mmCIF file of C-alpha atoms in Angstrom:
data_model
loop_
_atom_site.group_PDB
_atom_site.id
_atom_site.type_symbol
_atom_site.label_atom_id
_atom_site.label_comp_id
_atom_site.label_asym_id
_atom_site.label_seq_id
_atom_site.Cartn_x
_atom_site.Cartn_y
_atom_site.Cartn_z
ATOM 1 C CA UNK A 684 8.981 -1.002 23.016
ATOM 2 C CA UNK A 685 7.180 -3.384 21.308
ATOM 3 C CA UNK A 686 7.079 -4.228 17.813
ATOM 4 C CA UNK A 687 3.140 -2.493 17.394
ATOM 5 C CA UNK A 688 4.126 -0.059 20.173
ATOM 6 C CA UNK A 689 4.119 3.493 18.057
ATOM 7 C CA UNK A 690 1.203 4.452 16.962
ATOM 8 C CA UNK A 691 0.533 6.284 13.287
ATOM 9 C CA UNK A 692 0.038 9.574 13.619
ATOM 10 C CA UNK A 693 -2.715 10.755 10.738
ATOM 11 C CA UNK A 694 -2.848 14.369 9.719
ATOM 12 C CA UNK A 695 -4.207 16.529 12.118
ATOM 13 C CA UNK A 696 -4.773 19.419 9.700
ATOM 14 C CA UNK A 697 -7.467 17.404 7.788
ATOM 15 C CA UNK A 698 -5.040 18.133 4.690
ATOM 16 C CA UNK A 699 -3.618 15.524 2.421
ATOM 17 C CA UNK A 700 -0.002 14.779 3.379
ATOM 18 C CA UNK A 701 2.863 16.597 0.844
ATOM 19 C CA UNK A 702 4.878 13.940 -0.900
ATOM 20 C CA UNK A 703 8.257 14.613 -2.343
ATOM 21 C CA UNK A 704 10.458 13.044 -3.874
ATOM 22 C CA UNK A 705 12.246 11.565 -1.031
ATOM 23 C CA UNK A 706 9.337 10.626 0.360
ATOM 24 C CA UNK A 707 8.277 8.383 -3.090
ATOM 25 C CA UNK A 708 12.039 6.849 -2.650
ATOM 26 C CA UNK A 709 11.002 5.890 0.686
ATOM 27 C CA UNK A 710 7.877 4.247 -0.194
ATOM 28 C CA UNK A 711 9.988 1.965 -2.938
ATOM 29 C CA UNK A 712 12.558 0.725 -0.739
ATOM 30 C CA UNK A 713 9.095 -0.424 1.699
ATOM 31 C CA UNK A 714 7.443 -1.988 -1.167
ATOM 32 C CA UNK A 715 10.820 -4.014 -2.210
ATOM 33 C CA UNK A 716 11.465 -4.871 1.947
ATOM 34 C CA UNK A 717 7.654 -5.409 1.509
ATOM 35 C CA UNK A 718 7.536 -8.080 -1.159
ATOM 36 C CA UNK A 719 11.044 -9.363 -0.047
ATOM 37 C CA UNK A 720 9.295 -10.113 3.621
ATOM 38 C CA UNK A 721 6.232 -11.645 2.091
ATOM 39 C CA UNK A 722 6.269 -15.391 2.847
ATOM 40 C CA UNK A 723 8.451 -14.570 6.339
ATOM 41 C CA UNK A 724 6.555 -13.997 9.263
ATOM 42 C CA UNK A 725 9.189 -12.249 11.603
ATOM 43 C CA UNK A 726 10.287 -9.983 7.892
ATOM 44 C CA UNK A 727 6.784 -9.250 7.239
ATOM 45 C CA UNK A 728 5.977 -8.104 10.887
ATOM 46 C CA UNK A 729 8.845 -6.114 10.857
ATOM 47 C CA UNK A 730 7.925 -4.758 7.600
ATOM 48 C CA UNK A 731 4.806 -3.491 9.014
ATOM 49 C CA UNK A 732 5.722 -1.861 11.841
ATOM 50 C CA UNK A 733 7.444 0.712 9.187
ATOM 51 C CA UNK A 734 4.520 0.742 7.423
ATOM 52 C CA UNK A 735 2.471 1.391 10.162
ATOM 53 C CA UNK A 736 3.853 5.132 11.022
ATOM 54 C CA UNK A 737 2.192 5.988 7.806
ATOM 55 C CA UNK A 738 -2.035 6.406 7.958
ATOM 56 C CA UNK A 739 -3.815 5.208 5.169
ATOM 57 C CA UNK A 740 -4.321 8.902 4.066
ATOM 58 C CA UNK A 741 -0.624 8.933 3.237
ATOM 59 C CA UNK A 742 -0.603 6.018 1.406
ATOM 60 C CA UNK A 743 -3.452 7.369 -1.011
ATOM 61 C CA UNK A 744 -1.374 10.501 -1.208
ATOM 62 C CA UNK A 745 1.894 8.370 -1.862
ATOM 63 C CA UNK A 746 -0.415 6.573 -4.813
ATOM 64 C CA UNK A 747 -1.277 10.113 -6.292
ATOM 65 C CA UNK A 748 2.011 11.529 -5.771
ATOM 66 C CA UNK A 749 3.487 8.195 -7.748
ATOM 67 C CA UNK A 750 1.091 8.599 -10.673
ATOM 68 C CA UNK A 751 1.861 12.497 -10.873
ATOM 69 C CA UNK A 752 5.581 11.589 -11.059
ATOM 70 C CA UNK A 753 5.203 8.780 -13.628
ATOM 71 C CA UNK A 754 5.828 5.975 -11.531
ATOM 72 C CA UNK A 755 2.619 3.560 -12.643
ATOM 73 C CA UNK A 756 4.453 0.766 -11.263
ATOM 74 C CA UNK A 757 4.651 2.070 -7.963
ATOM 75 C CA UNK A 758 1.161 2.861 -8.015
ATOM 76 C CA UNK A 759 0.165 -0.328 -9.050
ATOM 77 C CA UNK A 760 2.539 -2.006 -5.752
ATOM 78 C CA UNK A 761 0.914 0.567 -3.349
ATOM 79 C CA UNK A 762 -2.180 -0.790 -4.585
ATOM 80 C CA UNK A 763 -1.093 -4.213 -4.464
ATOM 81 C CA UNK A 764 -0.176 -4.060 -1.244
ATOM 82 C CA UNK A 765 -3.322 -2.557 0.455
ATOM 83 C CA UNK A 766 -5.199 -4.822 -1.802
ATOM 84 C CA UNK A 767 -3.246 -7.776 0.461
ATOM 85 C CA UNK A 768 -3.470 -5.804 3.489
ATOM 86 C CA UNK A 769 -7.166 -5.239 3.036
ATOM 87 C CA UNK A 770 -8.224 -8.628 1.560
ATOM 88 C CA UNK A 771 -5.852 -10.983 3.496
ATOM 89 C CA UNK A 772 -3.677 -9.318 6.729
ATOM 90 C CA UNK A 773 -6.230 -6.679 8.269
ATOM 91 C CA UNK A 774 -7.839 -9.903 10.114
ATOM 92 C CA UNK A 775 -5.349 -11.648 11.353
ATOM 93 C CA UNK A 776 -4.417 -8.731 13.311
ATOM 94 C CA UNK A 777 -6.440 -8.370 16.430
ATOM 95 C CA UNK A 778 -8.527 -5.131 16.920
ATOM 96 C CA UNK A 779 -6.036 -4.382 19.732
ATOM 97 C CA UNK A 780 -3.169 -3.881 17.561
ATOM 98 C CA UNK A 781 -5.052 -2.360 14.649
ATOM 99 C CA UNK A 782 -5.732 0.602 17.171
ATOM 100 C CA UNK A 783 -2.406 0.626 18.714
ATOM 101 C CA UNK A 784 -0.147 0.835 15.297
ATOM 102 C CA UNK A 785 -3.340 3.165 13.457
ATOM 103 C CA UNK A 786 -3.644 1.007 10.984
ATOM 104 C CA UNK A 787 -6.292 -1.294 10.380
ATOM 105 C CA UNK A 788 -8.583 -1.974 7.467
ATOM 106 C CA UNK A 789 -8.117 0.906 4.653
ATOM 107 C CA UNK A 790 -10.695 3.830 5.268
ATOM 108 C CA UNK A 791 -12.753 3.266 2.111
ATOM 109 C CA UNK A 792 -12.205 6.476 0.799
ATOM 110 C CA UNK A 793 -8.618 6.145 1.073
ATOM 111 C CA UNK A 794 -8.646 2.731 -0.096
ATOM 112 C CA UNK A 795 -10.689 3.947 -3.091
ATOM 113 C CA UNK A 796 -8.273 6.378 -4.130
ATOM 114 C CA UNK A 797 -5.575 4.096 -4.286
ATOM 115 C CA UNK A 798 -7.122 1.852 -6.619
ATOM 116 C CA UNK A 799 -8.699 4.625 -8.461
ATOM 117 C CA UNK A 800 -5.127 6.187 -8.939
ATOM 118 C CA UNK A 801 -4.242 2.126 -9.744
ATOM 119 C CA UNK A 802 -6.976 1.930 -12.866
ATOM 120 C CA UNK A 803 -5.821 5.615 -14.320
ATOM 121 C CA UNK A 804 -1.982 4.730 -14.225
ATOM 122 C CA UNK A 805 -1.487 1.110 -14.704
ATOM 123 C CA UNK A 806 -3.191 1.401 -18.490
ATOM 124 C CA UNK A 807 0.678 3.629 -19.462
ATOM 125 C CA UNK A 808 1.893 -0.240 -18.762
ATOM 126 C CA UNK A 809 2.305 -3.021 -21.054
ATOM 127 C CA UNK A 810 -0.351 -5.646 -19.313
ATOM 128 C CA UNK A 811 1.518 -8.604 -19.472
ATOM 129 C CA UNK A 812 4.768 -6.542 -17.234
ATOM 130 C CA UNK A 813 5.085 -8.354 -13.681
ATOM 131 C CA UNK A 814 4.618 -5.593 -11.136
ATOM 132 C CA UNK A 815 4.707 -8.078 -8.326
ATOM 133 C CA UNK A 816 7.357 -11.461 -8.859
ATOM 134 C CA UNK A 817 7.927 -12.899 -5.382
ATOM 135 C CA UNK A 818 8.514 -16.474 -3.651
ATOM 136 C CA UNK A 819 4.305 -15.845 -3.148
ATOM 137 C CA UNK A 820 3.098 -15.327 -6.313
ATOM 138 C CA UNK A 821 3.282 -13.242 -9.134
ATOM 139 C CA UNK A 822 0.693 -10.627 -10.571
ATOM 140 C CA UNK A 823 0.872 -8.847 -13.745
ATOM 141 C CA UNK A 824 -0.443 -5.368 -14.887
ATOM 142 C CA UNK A 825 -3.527 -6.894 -16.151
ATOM 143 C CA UNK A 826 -4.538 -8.665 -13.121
ATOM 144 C CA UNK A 827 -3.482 -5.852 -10.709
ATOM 145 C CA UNK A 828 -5.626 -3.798 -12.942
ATOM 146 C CA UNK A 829 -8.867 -6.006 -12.403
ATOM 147 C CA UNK A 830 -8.586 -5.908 -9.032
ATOM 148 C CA UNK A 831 -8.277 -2.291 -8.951
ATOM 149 C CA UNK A 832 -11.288 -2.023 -11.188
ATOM 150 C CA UNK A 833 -12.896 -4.565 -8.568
ATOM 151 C CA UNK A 834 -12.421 -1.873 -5.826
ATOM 152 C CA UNK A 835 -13.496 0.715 -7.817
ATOM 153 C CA UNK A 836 -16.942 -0.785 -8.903
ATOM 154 C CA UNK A 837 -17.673 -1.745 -5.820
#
């Protein structure tokens, strides 16, 4: 099987998915494999093919779930990291493989909820805390923030 081979499976009930609290430990350990592989092709690829099982519906569930359980810095990563996805990876990734895996660019209403969720939680941090501090760059509460604001006014 290749490394795009399974596909995402989105909810077929039309509901947003449940997420627990296993399910928010899951989605840290892929943000830190997530910012550890940034920089390394072959880590972030791999990276993404566990991201990949999970629609973008889950991932604005996983932001909402976050902010209900007091985790702002998650919800500022998840946001963070479809920012990146949605601003930088989506189009590198040819249309064949964005149908394949099930995930391609952010539905805007999903992507809008994440950074929605993003503006309401990251104000409980102190702006100048580093919610992303990798070999790539670093980015602050205040910028990640902005951009969420940027998403949301648009």
């Amino acid at each position: 099987m290749g490394l795009f081979d399974r596909r995402a499976t989105p909810s077929s009930s039309g509901e947003a998915p449940s997420i627990g609290a296993a399910e928010l430990a899951d989605v840290t350990t892929l943000m830190d494999r997530w910012d550890a592989a940034l920089g390394d092709s072959d880590a972030m690829f791999a990276c993404m093919a566990q991201i990949a099982r999970r629609p973008w519906e889950w991932w604005a569930a996983a932001s909402r779930a976050a902010g209900a359980a007091g985790e702002p810095a998650l919800v500022g990563r998840i946001f963070l990291f479809a920012h990146l996805f949605a601003t930088r990876l989506v189009d590198r990734i040819s249309p064949e493989k964005q149908r394949e895996t099930g995930l391609g660019r952010p539905e805007p209403d999903a992507y809008r909820a994440i950074a929605e969720q993003a503006v309401s939680s990251l104000v409980q941090l102190p702006p100048e805390l580093m919610i992303h501090d990798t070999a790539t760059g670093k980015v602050d509460v205040a910028a990640a923030w902005t951009m969420a604001q940027a998403v949301v006014s648009a």
